[in-house]
Coordinates of C-alpha atoms and ligand atoms in Angstrom, one line a residue:
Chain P
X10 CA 0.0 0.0 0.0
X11 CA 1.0 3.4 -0.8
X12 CA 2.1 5.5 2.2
X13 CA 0.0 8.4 2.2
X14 CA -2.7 8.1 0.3
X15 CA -4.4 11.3 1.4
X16 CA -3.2 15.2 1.2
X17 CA -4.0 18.4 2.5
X18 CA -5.6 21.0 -0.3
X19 CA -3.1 23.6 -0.4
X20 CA -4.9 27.6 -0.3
X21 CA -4.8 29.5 -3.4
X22 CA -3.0 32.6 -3.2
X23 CA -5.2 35.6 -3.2
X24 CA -4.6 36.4 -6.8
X25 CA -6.7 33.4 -8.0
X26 CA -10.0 34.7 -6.1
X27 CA -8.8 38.0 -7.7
X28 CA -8.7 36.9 -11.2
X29 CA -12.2 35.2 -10.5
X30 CA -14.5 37.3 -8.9
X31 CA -13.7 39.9 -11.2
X32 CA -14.3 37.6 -14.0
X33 CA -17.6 37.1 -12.3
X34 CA -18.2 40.7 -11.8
X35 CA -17.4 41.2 -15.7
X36 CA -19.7 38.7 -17.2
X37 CA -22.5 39.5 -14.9
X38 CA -21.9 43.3 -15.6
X39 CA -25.6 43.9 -15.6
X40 CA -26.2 41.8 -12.6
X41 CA -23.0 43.9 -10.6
X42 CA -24.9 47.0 -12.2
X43 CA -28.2 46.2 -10.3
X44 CA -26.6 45.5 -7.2
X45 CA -24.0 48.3 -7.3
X46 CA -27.6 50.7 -8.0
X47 CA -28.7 49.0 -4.9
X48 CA -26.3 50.4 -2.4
X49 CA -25.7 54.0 -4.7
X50 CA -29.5 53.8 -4.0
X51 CA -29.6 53.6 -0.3
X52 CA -25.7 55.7 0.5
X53 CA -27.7 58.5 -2.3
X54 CA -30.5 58.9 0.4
X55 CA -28.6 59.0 3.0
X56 CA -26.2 61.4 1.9
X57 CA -28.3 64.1 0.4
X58 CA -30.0 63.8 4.0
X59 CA -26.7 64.7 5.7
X60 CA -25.8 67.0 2.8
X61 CA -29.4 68.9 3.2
X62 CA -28.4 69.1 7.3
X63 CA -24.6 70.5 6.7
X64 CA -26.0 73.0 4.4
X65 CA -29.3 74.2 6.9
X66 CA -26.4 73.9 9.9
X67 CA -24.6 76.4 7.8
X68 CA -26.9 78.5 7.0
X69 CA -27.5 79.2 10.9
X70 CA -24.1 79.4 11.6
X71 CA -22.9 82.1 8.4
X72 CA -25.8 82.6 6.8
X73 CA -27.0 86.3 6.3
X74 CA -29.4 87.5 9.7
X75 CA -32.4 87.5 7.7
X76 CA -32.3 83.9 7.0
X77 CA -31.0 82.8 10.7
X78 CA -33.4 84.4 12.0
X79 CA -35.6 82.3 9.8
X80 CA -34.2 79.3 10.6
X81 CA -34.0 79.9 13.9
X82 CA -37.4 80.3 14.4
X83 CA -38.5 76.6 14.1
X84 CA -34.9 75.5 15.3
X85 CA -36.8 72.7 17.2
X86 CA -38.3 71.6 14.7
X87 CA -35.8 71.1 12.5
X88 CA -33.7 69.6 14.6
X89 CA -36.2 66.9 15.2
X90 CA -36.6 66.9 11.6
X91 CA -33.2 65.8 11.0
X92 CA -32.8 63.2 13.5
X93 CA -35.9 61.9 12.4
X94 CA -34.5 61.5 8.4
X95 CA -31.6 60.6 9.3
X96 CA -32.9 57.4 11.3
X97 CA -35.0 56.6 8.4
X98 CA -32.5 56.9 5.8
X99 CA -30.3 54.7 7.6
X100 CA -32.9 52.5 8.3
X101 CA -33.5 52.2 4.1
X102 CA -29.8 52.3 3.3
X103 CA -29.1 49.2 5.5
X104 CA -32.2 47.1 4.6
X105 CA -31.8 47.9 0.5
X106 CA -27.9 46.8 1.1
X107 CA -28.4 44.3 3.5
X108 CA -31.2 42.8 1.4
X109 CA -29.4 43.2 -2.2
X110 CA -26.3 41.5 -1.2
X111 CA -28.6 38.5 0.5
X112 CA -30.5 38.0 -2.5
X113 CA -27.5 38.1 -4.5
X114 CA -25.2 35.2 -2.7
X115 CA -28.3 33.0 -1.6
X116 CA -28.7 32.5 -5.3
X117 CA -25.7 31.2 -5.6
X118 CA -25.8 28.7 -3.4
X119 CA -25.5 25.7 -5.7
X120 CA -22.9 27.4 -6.8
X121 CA -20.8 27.4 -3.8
X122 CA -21.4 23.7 -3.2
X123 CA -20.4 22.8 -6.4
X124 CA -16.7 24.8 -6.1
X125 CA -16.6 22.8 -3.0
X126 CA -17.2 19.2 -4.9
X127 CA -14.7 20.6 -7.3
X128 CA -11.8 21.3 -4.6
X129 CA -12.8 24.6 -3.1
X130 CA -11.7 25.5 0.3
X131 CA -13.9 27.4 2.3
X132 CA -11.3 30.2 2.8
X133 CA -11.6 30.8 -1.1
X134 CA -15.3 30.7 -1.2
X135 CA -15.4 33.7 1.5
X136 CA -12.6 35.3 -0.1
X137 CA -14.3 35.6 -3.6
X138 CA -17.4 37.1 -2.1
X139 CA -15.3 39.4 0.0
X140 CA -13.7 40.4 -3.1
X141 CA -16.6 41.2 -4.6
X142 CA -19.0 42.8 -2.2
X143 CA -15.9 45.0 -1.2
X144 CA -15.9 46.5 -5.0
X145 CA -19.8 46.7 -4.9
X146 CA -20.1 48.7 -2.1
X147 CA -16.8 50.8 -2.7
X148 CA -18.1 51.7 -6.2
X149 CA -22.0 52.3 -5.1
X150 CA -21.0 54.2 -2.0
X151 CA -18.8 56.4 -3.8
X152 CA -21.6 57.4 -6.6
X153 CA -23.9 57.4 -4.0
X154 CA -22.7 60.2 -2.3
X155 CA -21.4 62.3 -5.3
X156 CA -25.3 61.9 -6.2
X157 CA -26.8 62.5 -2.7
X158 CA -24.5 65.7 -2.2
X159 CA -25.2 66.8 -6.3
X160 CA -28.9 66.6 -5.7
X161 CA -28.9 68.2 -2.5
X162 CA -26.3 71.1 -3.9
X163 CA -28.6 71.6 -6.4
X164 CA -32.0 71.8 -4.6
X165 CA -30.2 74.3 -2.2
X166 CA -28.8 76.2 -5.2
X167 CA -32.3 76.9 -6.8
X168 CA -33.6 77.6 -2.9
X169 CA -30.9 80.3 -1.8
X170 CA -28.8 80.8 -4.9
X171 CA -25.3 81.6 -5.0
X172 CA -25.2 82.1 -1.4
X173 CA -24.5 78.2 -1.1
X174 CA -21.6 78.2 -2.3
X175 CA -20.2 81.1 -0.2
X176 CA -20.9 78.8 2.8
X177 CA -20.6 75.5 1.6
X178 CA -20.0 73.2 4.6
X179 CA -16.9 71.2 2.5
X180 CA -15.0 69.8 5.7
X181 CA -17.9 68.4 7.6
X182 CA -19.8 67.7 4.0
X183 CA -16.4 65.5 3.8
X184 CA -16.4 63.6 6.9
X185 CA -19.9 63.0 6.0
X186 CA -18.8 61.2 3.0
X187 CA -16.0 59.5 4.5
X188 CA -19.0 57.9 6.9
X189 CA -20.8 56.9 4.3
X190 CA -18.3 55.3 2.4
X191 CA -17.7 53.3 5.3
X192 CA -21.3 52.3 6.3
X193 CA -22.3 51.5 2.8
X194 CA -18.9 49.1 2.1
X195 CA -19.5 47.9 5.7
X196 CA -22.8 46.9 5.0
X197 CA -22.3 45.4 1.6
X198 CA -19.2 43.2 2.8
X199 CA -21.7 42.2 6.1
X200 CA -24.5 41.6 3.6
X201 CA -22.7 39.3 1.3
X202 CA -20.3 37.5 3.6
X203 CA -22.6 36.6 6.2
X204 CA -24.9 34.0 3.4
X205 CA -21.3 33.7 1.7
X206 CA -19.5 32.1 4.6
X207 CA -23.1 30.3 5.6
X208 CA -23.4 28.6 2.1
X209 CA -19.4 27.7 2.0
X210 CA -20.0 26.0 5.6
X211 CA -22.6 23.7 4.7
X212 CA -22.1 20.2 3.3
X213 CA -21.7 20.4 -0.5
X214 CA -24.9 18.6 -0.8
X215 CA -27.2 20.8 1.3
X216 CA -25.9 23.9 -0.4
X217 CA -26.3 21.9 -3.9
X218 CA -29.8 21.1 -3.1
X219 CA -30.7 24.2 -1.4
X220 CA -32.8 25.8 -4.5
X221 CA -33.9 29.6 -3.4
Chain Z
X19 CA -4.0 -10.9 -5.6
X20 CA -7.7 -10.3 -5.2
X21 CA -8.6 -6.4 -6.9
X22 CA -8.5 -3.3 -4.1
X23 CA -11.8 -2.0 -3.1
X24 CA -11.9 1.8 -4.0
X25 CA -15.1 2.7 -2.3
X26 CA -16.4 0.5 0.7
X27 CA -19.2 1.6 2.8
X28 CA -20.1 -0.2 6.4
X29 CA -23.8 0.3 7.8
X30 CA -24.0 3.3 6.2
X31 CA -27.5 5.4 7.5
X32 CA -29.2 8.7 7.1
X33 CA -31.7 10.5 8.2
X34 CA -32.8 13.6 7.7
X35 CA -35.2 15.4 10.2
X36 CA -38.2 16.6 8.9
X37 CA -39.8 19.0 11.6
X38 CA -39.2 16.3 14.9
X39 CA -40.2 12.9 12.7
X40 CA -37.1 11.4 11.2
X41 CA -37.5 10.2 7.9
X42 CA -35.0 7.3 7.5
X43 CA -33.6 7.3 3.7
X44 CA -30.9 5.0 4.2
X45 CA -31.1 2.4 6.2
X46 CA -27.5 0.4 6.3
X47 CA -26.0 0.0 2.9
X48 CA -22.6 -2.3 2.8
X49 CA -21.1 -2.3 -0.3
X50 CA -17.9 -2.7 -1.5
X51 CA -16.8 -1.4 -5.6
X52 CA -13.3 -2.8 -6.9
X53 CA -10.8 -0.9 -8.7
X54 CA -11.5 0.1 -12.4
X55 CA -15.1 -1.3 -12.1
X56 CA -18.6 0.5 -14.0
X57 CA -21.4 0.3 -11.1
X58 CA -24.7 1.2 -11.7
X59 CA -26.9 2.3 -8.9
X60 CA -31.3 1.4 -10.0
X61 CA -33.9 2.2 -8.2
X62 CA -36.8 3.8 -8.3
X63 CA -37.1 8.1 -7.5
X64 CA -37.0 8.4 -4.1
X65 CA -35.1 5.1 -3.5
X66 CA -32.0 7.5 -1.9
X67 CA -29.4 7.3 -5.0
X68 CA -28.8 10.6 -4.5
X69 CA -28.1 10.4 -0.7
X70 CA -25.9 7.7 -1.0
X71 CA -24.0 9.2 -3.8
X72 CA -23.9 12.2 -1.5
X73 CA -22.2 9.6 1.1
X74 CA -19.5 7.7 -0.8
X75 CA -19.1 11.3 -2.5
X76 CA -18.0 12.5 0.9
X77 CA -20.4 15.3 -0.1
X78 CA -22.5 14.6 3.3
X79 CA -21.6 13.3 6.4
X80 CA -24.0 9.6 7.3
X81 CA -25.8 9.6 10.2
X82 CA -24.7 6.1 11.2
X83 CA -22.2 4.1 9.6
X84 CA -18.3 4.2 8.0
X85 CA -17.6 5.4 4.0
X86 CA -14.4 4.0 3.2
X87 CA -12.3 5.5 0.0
X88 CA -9.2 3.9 -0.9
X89 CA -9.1 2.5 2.3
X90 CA -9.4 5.7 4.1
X91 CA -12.2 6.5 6.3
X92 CA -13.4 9.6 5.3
X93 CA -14.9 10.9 8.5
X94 CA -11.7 11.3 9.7
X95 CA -10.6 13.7 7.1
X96 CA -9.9 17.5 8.2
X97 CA -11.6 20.3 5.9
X98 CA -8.3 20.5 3.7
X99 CA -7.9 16.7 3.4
X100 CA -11.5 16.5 2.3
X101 CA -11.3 19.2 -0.1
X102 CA -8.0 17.4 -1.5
X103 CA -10.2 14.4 -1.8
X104 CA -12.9 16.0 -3.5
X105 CA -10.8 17.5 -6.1
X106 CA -8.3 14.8 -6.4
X107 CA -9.4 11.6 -6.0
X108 CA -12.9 12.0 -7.1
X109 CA -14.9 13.4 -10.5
X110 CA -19.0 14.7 -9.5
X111 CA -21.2 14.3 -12.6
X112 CA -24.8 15.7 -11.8
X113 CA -28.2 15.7 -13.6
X114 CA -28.3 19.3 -13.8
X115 CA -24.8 19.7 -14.9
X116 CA -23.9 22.5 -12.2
X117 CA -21.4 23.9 -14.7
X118 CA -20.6 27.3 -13.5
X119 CA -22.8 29.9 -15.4
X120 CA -20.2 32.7 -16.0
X121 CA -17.3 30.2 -17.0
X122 CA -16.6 28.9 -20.8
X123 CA -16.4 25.2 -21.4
X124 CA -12.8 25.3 -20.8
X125 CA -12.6 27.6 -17.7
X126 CA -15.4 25.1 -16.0
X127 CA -12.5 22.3 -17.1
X128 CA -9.5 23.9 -15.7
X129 CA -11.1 24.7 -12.4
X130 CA -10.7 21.6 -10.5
X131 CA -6.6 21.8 -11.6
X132 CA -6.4 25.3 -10.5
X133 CA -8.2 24.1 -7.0
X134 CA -5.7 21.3 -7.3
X135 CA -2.8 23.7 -7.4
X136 CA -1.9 23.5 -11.2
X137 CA -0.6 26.4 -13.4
X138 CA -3.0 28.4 -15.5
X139 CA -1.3 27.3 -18.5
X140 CA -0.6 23.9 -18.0
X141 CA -4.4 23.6 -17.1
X142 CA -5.8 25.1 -20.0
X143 CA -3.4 23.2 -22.0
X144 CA -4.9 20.0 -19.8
X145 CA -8.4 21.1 -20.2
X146 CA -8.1 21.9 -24.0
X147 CA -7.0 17.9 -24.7
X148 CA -10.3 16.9 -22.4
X149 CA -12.4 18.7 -24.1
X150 CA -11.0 17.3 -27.7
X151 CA -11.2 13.7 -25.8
X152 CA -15.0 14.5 -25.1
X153 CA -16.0 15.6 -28.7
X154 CA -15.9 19.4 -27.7
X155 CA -12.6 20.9 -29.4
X156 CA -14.6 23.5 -31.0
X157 CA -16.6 24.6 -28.5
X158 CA -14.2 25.5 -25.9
X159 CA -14.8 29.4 -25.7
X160 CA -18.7 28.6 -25.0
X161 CA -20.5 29.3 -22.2
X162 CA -22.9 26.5 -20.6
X163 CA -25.8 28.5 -21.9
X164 CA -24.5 28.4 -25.4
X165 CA -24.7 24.4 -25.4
X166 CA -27.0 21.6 -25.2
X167 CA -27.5 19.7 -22.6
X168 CA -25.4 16.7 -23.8
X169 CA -22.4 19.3 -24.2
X170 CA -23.3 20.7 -21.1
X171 CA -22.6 17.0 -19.8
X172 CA -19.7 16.7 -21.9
X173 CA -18.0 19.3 -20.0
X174 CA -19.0 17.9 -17.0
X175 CA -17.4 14.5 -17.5
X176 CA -14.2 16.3 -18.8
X177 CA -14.5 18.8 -15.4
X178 CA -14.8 15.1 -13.6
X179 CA -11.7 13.7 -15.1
X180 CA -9.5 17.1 -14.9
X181 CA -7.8 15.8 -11.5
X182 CA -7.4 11.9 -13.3
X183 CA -9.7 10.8 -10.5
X184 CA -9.8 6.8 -9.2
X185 CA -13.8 7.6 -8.8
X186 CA -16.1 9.5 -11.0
X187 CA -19.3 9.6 -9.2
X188 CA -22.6 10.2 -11.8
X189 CA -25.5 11.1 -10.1
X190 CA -28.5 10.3 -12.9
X191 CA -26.1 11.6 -15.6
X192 CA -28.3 10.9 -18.4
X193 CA -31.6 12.3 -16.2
X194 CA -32.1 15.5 -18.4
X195 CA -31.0 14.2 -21.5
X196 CA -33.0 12.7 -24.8
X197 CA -32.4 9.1 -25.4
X198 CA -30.0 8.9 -28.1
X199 CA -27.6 11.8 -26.4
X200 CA -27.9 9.8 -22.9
X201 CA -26.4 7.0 -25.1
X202 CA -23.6 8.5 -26.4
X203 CA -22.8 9.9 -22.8
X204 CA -23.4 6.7 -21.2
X205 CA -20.8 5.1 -24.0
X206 CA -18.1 8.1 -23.3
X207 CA -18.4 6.8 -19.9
X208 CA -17.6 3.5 -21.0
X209 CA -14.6 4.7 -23.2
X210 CA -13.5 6.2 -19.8
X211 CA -13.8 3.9 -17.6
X212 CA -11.9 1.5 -20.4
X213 CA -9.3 3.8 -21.4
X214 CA -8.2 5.1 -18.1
X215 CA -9.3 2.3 -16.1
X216 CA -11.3 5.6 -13.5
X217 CA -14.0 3.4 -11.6
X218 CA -17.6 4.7 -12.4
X219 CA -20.4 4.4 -10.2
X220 CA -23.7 6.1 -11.5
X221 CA -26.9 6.3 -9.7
X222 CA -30.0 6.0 -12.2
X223 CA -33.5 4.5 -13.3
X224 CA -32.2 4.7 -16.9
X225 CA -32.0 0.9 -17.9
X226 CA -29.9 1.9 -20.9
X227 CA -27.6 1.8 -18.3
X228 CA -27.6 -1.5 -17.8
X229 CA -26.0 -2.8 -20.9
X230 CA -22.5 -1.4 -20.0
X231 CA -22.1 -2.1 -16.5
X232 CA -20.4 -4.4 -14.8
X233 CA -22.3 -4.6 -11.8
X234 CA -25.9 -3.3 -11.0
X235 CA -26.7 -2.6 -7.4
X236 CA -30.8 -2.3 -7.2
X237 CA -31.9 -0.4 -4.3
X238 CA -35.3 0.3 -2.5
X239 CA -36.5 1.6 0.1
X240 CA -32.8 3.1 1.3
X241 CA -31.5 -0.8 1.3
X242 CA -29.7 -3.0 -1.3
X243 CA -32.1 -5.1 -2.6
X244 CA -29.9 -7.2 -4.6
X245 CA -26.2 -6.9 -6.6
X246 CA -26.2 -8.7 -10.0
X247 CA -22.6 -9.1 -11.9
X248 CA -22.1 -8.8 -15.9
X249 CA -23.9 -12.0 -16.8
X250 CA -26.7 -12.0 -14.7
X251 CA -27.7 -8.6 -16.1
X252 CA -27.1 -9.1 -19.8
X253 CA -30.3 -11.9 -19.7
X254 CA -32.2 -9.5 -17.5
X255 CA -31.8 -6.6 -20.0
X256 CA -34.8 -8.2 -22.5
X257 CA -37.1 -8.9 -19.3
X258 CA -36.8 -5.4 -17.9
X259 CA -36.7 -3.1 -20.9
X260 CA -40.0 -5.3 -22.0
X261 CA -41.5 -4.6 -18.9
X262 CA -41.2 -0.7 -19.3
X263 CA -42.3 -1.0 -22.9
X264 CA -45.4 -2.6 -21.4
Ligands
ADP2 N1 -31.7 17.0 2.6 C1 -32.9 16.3 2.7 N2 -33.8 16.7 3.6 C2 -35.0 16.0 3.7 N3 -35.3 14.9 3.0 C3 -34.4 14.5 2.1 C4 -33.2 15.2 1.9 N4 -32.5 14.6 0.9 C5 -33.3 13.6 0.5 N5 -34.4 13.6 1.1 C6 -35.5 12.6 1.0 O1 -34.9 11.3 0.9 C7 -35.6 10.5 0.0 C8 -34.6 9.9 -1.0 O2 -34.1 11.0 -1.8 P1 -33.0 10.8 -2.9 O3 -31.8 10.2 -2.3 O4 -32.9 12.1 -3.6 O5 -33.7 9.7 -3.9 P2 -33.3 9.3 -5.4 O6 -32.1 10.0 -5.7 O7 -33.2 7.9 -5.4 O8 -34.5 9.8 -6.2 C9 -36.7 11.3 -0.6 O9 -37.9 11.0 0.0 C10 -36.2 12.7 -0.3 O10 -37.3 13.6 -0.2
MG3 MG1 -31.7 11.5 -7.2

């Protein structure tokens, strides 16, 4: 008899599940396009909600008197206003991602199993949906908020004129962004890693079998 | 010196819970397939083909019971070991195909070598001369969409052979096809099994089956109902295939 019959699967380096999730990503290009809409979608809503805040929060802080005044008048209001859409959008951002990304691996499930009959390690699995949920959400946050803070620019342009631009809140509009970024790539990554790692966990025969 | 089992299976059981009743699929197969030999798995839908190729597949763990390949008991395998296994040892045909959607012919060949460690080029080279071998040199740049579900199989049996497995495991391989294209996959089977000497076991009601194997294990019921060798079978063939005409 031969002395060892069985061996241990070496990993892949990285640049395999590179190579493959953005060949995945290229010849479902209308399919990353949907899901990429999905989280500019919900970071869009939620950015021209902060955006909309920055600008009213500079208008009270270097705005002209007439308009403080204003503003001021209802201050309360507003206030509540804001924390109010800015729950909500959060709440819509995370749910469309959260829900998007789901959708998008649970399909894939027989996929996954069938990797795993042909040698996959569940390390590469995770690592190909990591892969790809990270460019997702880095690409849809990023549009998303050069949309949500256009839009908003925009509505406050035609509302006050020029004057935006005099005090436009760039360093907090910024950090804003920054959040965003973050929350929507966070969310993506949680979105599809979570089923990802799930699916890659099961035996190859549930996840084969498991029709959604 | 009596042939080496490749695949031996002791009280193997299964059960899957449905809600809090256990439904008992298998209920203690023992089998034992030889080096090089063509198996055929009959029974009727439902009988649990599928489970127990899922079993000596090492794609599912039994509830009860030891799978034994090449000698090695399976359940003590660590993640990596099994997934060498898999991709080594071991070819998957299914009734669906599960080709991978967004991979040409010859991408969904060269995955098991690049899983198994092997260059990109000497794979595609690799996977290029299975595909010629399965009738398929001119189709290599096409996706699974683009091809019939007998090509579709094609590139699955040249997937299963990728690693030059001991095993190839056929789970109703000719299930989705027409008659005369489950034919010629059921002979390119045969060529296999010939030329490379790759045991074949195949789970299937497809009686067509029957003419090339060498031994037909009928089950029901999740137990063997009987084993019948090469001569046995080739009598039986006129009796059965009358039976469905009837
Ligand atoms: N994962 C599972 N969960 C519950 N029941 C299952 C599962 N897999 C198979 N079964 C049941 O086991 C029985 C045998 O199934 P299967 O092995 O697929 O039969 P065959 O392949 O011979 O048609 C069927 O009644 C099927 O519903
Ligand atoms: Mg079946």
């Amino acid at each position: 008899m031969e002395q060892k019959k069985i061996e241990k699967q070496l990993s892949l380096p990285l640049k395999n599940a590179i190579q493959m999730s953005f060949r995945n990503m290229r010849v479902r290009f209308g399919r990353a396009i949907i899901i990429t809409m999905s989280i500019l979608l919900g970071i869009a809503f939620l950015m021209s909600v902060l955006t909309g805040n920055a600008f009213t929060m500079s208008l009270i802080h270097k705005g002209p008197e007439e308009i403080k005044v204003l503003l001021m008048a209802d201050i309360l209001e507003v206030k509540t206003r804001q924390v109010w859409l800015v729950s909500l959008s959060l709440l819509v951002c995370t749910v469309g991602i959260v829900n998007a990304m789901l959708m998008s691996v649970t399909e894939r499930s027989r996929e996954i199993g069938t990797m795993k009959c042909l040698g996959a390690l569940d390390k590469f699995i995770v690592e190909l949906f990591l892969l790809e949920s990270l460019a997702h959400g880095i690409v849809g946050s990023i549009a998303g908020c050069l949309i949500g803070i256009l839009t908003m620019t925009v509505v406050y342009l035609i509302q006050y004129g020029g004057l935006i631009i005099k005090i436009f809140p760039l360093g907090v509009i910024l950090k804003y962004m920054l959040l965003s970024i973050l929350l929507g790539t966070f969310l993506a990554v949680i979105g599809a890693l979570y089923p990802a790692y799930v699916s890659s966990k099961m035996e190859p025969a549930e996840a084969i079998r498991r029709e959604v | 010196m009596p042939k080496e089992a490749i695949v031996r299976t002791i009280g193997v059981k299964k059960s899957f819970m449905l809600g809090k009743v256990p439904l008992h699929v298998l209920k203690g197969i023992d089998l034992e397939i030889l080096k090089g030999e063509y198996i055929s798995i009959m029974g009727p839908s439902g009988s649990g083909k599928t489970t127990l190729f899922n079993m000596i597949g090492g794609l599912d763990k039994p509830s009860e019971g030891k799978v034994y390949i090449d000698e090695v008991d399976i359940a003590q395998l660590d993640a990596y070991e099994l997934a060498w296994l898999r991709c080594r040892k071991i070819g998957y045909i299914f009734q669906t195909f599960n080709l991978i959607p967004v991979m040409s012919a010859l991408e969904n060949v060269m995955l098991p070598m690049i899983f198994g460690g092997l260059s990109t080029d000497d794979a595609r080279e690799k996977a290029k001369a299975l595909l010629e071998t399965v009738g398929l040199g001119h189709r290599v740049n096409h996706k699974p969409f683009e091809l019939s579900g007998g090509q579709q199989q094609r590139v699955a049996i040249a997937r299963a052979l990728a690693n030059d497995p001991a095993i190839i495991l056929a789970d109703e391989p000719t299930g989705n096809l027409d008659l005369k294209t489950g034919k010629e996959i059921i002979n390119l089977l045969r060529e296999m099994n010939k030329e490379k000497g790759v045991s074949i076991i195949t789970a299937t009601h497809d009686l067509k089956m029957l003419d090339v194997s060498d031994r037909v294990i009928w089950i029901r019921d999740g137990m063997i109902e009987r084993v019948e060798d090469r001569e046995n079978i080739t009598i039986k063939v006129g009796e059965v295939e009358g039976e469905e005409a009837g």
